[in-house]
PDB file of C-alpha atoms in Angstrom:
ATOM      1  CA  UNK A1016     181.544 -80.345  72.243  1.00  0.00           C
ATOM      2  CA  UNK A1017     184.925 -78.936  73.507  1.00  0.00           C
ATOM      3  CA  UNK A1018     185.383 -77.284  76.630  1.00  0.00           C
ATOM      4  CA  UNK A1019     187.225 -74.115  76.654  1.00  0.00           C
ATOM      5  CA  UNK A1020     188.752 -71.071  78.251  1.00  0.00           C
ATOM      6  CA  UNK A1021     188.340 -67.512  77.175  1.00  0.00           C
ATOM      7  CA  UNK A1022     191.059 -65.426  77.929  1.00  0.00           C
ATOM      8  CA  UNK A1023     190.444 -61.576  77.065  1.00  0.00           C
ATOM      9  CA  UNK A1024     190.741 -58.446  79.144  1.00  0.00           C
ATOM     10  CA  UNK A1025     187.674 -56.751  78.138  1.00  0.00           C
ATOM     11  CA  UNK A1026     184.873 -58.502  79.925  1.00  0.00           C
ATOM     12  CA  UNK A1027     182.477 -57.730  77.190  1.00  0.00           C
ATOM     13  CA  UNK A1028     184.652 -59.694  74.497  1.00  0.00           C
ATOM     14  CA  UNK A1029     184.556 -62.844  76.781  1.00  0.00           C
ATOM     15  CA  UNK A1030     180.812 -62.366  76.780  1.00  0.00           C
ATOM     16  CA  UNK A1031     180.375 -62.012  72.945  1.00  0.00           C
ATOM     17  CA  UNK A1032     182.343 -65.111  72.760  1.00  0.00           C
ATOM     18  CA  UNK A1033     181.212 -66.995  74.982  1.00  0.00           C
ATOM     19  CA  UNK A1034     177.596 -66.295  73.896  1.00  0.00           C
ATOM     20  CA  UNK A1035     179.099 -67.910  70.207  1.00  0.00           C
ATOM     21  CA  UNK A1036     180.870 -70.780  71.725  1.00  0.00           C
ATOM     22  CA  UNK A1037     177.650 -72.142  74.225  1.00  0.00           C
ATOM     23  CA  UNK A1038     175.376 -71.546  71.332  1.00  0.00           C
ATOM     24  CA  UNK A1039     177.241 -74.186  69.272  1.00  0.00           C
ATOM     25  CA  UNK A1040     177.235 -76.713  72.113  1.00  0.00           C
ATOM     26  CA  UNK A1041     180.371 -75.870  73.519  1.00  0.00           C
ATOM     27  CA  UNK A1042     181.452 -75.584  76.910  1.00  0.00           C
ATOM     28  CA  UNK A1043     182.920 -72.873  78.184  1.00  0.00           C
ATOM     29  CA  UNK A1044     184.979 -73.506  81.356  1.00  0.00           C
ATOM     30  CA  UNK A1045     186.947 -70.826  82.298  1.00  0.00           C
ATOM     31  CA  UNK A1046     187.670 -67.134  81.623  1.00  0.00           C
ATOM     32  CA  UNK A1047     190.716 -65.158  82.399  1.00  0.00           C
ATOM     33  CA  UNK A1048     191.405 -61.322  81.783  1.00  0.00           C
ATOM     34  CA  UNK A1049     195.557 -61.644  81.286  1.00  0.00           C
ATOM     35  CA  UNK A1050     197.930 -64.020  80.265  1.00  0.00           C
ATOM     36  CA  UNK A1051     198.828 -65.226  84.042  1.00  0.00           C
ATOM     37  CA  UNK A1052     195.847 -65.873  84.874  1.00  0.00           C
ATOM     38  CA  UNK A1053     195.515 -68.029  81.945  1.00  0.00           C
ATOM     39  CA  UNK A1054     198.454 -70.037  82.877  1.00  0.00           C
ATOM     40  CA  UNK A1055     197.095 -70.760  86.307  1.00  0.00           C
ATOM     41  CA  UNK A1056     193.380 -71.882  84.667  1.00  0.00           C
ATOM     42  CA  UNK A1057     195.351 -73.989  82.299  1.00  0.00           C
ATOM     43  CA  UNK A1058     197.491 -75.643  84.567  1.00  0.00           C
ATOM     44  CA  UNK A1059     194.277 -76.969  86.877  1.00  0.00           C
ATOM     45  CA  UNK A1060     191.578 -77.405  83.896  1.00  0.00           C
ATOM     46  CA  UNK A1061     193.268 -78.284  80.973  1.00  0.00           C
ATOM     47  CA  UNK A1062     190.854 -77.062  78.675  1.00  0.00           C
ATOM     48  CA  UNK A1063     190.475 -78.360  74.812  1.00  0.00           C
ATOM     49  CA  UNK A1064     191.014 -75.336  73.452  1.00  0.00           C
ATOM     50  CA  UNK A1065     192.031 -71.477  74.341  1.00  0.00           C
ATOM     51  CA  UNK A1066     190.763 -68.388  73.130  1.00  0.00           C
ATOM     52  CA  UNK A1067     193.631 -66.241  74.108  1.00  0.00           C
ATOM     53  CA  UNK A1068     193.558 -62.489  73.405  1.00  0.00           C
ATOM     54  CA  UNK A1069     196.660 -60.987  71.983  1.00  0.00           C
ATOM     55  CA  UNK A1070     197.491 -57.423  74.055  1.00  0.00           C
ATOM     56  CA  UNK A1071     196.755 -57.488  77.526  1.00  0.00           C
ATOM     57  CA  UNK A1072     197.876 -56.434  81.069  1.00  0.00           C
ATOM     58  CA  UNK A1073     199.935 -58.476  83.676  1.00  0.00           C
ATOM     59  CA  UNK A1074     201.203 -60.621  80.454  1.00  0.00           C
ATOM     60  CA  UNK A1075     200.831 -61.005  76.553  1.00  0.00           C
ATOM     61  CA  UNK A1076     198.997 -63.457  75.061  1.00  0.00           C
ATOM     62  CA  UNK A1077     202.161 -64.461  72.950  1.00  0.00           C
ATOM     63  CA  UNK A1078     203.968 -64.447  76.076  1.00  0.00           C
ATOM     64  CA  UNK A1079     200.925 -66.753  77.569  1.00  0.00           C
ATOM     65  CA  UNK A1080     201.121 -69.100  74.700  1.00  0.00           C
ATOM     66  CA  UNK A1081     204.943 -69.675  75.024  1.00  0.00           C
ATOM     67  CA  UNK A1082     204.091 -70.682  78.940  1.00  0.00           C
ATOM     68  CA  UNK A1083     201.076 -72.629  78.030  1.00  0.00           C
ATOM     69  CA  UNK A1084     202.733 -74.738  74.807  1.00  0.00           C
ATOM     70  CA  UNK A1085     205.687 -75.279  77.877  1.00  0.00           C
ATOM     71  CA  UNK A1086     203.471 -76.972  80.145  1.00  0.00           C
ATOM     72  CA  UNK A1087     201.190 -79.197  77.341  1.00  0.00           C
ATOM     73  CA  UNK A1088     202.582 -79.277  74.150  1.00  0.00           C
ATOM     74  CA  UNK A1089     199.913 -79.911  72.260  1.00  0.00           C
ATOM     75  CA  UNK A1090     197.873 -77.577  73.795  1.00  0.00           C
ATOM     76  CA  UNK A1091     194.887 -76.088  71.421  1.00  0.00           C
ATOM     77  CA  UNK A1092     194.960 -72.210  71.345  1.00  0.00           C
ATOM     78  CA  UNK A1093     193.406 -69.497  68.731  1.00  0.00           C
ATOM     79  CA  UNK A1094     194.245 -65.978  68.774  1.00  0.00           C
ATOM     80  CA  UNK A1095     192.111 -62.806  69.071  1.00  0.00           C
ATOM     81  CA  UNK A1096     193.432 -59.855  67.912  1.00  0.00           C
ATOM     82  CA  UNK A1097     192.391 -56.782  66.157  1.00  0.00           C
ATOM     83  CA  UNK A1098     193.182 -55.437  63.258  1.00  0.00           C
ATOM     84  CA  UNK A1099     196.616 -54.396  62.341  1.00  0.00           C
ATOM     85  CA  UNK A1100     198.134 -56.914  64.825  1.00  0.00           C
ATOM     86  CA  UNK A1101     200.019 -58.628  61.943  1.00  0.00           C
ATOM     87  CA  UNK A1102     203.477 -59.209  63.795  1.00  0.00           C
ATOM     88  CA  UNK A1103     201.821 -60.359  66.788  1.00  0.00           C
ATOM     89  CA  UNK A1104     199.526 -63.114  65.066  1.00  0.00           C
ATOM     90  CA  UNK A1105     202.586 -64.281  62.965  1.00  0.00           C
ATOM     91  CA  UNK A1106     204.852 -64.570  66.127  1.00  0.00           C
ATOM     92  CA  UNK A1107     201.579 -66.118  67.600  1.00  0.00           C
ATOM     93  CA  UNK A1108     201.376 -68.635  65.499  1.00  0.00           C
ATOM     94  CA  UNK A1109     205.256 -69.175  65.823  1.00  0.00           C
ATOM     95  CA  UNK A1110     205.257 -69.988  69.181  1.00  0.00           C
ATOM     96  CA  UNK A1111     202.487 -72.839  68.530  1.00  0.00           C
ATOM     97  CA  UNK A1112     199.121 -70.840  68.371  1.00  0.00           C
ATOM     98  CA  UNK A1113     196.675 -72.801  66.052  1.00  0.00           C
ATOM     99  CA  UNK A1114     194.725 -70.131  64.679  1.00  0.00           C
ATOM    100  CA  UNK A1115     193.679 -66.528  64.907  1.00  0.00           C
ATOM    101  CA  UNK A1116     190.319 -64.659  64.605  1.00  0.00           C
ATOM    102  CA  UNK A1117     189.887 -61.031  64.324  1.00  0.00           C
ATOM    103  CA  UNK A1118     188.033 -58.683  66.399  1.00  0.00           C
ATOM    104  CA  UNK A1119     184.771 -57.884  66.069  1.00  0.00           C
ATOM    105  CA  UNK A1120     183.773 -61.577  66.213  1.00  0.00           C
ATOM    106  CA  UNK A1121     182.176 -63.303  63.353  1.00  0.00           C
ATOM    107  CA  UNK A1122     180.540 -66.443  64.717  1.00  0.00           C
ATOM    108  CA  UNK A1123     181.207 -68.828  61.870  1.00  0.00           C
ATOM    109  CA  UNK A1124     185.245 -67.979  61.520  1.00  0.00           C
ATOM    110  CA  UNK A1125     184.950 -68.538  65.293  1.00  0.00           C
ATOM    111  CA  UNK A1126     183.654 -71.552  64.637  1.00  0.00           C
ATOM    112  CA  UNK A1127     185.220 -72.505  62.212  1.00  0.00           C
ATOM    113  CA  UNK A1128     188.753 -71.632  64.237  1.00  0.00           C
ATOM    114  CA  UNK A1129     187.612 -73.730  66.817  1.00  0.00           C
ATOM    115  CA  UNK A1130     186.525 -76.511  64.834  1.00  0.00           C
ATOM    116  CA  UNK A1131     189.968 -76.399  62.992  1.00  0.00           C
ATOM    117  CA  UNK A1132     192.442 -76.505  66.060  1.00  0.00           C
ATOM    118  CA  UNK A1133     190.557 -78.971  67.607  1.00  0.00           C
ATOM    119  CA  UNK A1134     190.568 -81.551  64.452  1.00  0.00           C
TER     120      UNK A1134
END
């Protein structure tokens, strides 16, 4: 069971994955709706993985991956993005991102995301 932080600005989306994550025995520990407010979670919980959303308010995801990977290195994160967000998931995965699933959520690539940045 890993405990993790869902970082999306569309409270709905946190919900749907959330539902997928507890449902498979993981813990879900935090939620944040922008990148900043990811960085301060992370700092204080240090989660085991991140969900991190790609285009949000305040500041990116691939902006809040760069912080993140700055402050723990080996930090765990997968991507959500939607379709046609090629660029962003490449430079995503660049700047240390583990993964990426595509919006609407499937539960088993979530899954099986999770299961593969996390070892």
């Amino acid at each position: 069971m890993a405990k993790i932080m869902v970082v999306d600005d569309a409270a709905f989306l946190r919900a749907m994955l959330k539902d997928i994550l507890v449902k498979a025995g993981h813990e879900v520990v935090s939620e944040a709706a922008n990148g900043l407010e990811a960085i301060d979670k992370y700092k204080s919980l240090r989660p085991d993985l991140v969900t991190m959303d790609i285009t949000m308010p305040v500041m990116e995801g691939v902006e809040a991956v760069k912080e993140i990977r700055k402050i723990d290195p080996s930090a765990n994160i997968v991507m959500c993005s939607a379709m046609g967000q090629k660029n962003l998931i490449i430079e995503a995965i660049q700047s240390g991102a583990k993964d990426f699933i595509v919006k609407p959520f499937q539960s088993n690539r979530v899954l099986e995301a999770v299961s593969k940045a996390i070892g």
